[in-house]
C-alpha positions as MATLAB code, in Angstrom:
seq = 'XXXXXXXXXXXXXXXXXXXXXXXXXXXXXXXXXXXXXXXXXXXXXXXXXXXXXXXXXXXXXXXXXXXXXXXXXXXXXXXXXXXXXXXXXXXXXXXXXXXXXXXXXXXXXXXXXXXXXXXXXXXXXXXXXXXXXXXXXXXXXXXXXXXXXXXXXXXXXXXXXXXXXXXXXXXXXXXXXXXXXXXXXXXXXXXXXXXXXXXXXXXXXXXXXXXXXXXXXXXXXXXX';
ca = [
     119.436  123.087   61.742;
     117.696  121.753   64.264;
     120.310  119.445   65.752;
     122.579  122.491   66.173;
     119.953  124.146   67.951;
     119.412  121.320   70.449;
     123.381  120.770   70.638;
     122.587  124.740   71.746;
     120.538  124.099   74.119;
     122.463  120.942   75.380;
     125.596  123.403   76.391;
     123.095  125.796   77.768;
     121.838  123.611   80.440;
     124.888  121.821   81.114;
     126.665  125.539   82.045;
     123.498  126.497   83.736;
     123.499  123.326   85.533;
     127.253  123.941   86.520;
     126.463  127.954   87.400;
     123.924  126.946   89.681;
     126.053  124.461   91.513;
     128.516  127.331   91.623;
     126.059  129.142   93.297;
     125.389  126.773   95.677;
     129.532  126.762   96.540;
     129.699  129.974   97.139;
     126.574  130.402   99.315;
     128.878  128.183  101.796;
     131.623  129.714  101.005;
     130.317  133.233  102.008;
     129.387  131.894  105.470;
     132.319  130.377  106.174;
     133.922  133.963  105.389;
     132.204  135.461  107.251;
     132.029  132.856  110.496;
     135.855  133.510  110.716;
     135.506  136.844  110.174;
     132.886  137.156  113.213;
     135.175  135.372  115.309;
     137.918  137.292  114.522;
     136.447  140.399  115.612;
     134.455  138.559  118.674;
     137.933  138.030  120.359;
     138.995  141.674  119.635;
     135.775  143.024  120.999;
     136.360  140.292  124.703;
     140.130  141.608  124.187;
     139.112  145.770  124.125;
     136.661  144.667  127.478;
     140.325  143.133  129.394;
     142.041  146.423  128.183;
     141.892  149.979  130.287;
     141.893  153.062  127.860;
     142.023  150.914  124.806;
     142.864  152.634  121.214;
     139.125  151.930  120.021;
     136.369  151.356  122.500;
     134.703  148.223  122.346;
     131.385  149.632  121.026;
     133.604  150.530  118.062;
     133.799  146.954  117.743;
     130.506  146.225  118.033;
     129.372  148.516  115.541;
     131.352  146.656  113.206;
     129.725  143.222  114.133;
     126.475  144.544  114.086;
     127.059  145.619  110.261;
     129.192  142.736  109.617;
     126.353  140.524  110.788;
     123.799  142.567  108.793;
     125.592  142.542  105.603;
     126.025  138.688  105.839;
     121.853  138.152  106.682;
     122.090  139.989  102.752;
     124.297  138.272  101.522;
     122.184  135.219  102.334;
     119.243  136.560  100.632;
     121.231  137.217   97.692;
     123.033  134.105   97.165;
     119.384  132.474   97.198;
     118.280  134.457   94.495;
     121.421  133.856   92.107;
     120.906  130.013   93.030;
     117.526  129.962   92.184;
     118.016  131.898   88.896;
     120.171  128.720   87.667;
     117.993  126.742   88.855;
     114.750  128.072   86.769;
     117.245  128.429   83.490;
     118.496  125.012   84.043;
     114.590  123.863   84.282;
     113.801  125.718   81.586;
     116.528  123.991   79.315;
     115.457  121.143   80.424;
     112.137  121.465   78.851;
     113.195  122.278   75.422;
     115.641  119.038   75.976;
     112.457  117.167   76.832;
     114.820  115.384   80.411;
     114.132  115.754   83.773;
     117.005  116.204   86.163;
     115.804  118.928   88.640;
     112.171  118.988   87.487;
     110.025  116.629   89.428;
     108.216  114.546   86.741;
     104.242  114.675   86.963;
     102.127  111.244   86.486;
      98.916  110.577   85.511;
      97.638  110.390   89.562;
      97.719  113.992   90.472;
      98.328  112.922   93.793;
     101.325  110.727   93.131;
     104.967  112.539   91.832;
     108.236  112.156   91.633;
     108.653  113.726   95.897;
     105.544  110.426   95.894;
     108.278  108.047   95.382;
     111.358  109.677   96.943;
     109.793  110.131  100.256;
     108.302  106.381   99.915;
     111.751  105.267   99.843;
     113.420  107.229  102.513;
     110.941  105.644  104.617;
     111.231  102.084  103.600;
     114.819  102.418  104.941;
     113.109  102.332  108.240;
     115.396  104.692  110.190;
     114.564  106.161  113.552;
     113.236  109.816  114.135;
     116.620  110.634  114.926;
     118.482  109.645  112.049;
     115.787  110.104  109.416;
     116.621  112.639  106.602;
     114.123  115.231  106.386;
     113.361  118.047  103.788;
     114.219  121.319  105.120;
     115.001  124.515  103.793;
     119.053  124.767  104.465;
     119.445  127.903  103.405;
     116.486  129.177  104.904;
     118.021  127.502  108.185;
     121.045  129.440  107.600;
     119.059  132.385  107.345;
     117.549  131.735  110.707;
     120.813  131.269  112.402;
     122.445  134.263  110.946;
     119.473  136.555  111.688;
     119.858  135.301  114.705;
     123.033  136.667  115.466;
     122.702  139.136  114.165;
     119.944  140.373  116.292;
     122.379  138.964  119.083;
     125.126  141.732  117.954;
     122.779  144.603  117.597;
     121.455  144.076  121.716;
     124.990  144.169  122.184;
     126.066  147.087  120.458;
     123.260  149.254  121.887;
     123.749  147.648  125.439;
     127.322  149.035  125.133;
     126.600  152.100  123.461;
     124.057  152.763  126.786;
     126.699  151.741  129.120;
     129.354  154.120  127.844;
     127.622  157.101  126.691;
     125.909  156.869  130.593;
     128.836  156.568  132.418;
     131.467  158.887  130.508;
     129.821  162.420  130.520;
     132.692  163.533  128.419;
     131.461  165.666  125.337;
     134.787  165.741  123.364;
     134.570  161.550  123.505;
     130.823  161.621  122.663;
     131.578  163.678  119.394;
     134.363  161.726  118.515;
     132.172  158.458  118.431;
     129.798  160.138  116.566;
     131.715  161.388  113.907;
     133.181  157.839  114.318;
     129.313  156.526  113.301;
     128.549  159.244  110.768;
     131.560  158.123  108.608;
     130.385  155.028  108.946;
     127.182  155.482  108.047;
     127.575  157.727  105.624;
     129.697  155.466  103.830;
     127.593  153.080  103.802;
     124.398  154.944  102.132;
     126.826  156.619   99.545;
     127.639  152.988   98.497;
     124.450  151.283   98.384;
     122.994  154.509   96.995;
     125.698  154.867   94.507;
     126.860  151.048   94.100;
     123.688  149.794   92.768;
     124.250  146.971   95.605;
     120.227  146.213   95.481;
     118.196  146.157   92.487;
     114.376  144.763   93.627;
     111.641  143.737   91.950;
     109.196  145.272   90.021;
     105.992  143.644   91.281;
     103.584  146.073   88.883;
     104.769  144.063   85.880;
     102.991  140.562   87.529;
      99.666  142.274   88.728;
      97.162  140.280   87.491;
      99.026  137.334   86.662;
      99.320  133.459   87.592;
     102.635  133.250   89.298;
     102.153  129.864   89.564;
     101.376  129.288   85.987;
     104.163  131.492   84.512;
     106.961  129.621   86.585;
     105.620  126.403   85.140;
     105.128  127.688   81.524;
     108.812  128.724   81.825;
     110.290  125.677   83.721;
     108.418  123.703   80.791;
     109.533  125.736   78.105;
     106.240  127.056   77.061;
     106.263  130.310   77.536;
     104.164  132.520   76.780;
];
């Protein structure tokens, strides 16, 4: 019985270890989506500038790349938290297998871990400051750069928005873009509203609690 129950547990964190890595794909995978995409549409919106009386006015256009953008700094955040799901399952499994793969083993010397020895021998290699490795966040750099444009593609859109509503006095196209928006818009609330696109936290259930302890008592297998 109890070597089917750890041959359970052995396919647990071997698909846990694989869904997590899957994770981590498709986090890059997103991006990439949605760099082309972004391109895509910053050529149409350069293109609609070159163009007299164009079909859709380029703040069309850059509506659509400030929501693009937004949806994509989401996306980010959301890919994180499906990674990091696997990664506290696969932990977890790990505990009840008694390995360590993506723990970092303790030692007796509080002071001295597993990052003790890893970062003792990334600098015995003796590399330069420019070619070191060094332990940042990458997705939380990712999340810098695309908050970053996307803050970029907001200015824009209400730079143009500014321009055109204060040079074109013209009521019929000023209700026409805003019917344009309120679709939009509207759209968009029905969906997340409706979709159950977010689903957050309940923070109420962890008052009082060690955070700190619980994620170790689960990474270790001891929960309780």
């Amino acid at each position: 019985m109890q070597s089917d129950d750890k041959f359970k547990e052995k396919i647990e964190f071997e698909n846990a270890l694989k869904l997590r890595l899957f994770e981590i794909d498709l986090f890059w995978k997103r991006s990439w989506f949605f760099g082309a995409l972004l391109i895509a549409l910053v050529g149409a919106f350069y293109k609609l500038k070159t163009i007299e009386n164009p079909l859709f006015p380029p703040v069309t256009v850059a509506f659509v790349l400030f929501i693009t953008t937004l949806l994509q700094c989401l996306m980010n955040r959301g890919s994180k938290f499906w990674q990091e799901r696997w990664e506290y399952m696969t932990m977890n499994r790990e505990g009840s297998l008694e390995i360590e793969l993506t723990k970092l083993k303790k030692y007796q010397d509080p002071d001295k871990g597993e990052w003790y020895y890893i970062n003792g021998s990334i600098l015995a290699k003796g590399e330069n400051i420019f070619t070191r490795s060094r332990r940042f966040s990458v997705s939380k750099l990712t999340f810098l750069v695309w908050d970053l444009v996307f803050i970029c593609t907001m200015l824009n859109w209400i730079n143009e928005g500014y321009s055109l509503f204060s040079s074109n006095p013209d009521w019929t196209f000023t209700i026409k873009i805003s019917v344009f928006y309120s679709l939009l818009i509207g759209y968009v609330i029905v969906f997340w509203t409706k979709g159950k696109v977010y689903e957050g936290f309940k923070k109420e259930q962890f008052d009082g609690v060690d955070l700190d302890q619980l994620c170790e008592n689960y990474a270790d297998n001891k929960v309780v």
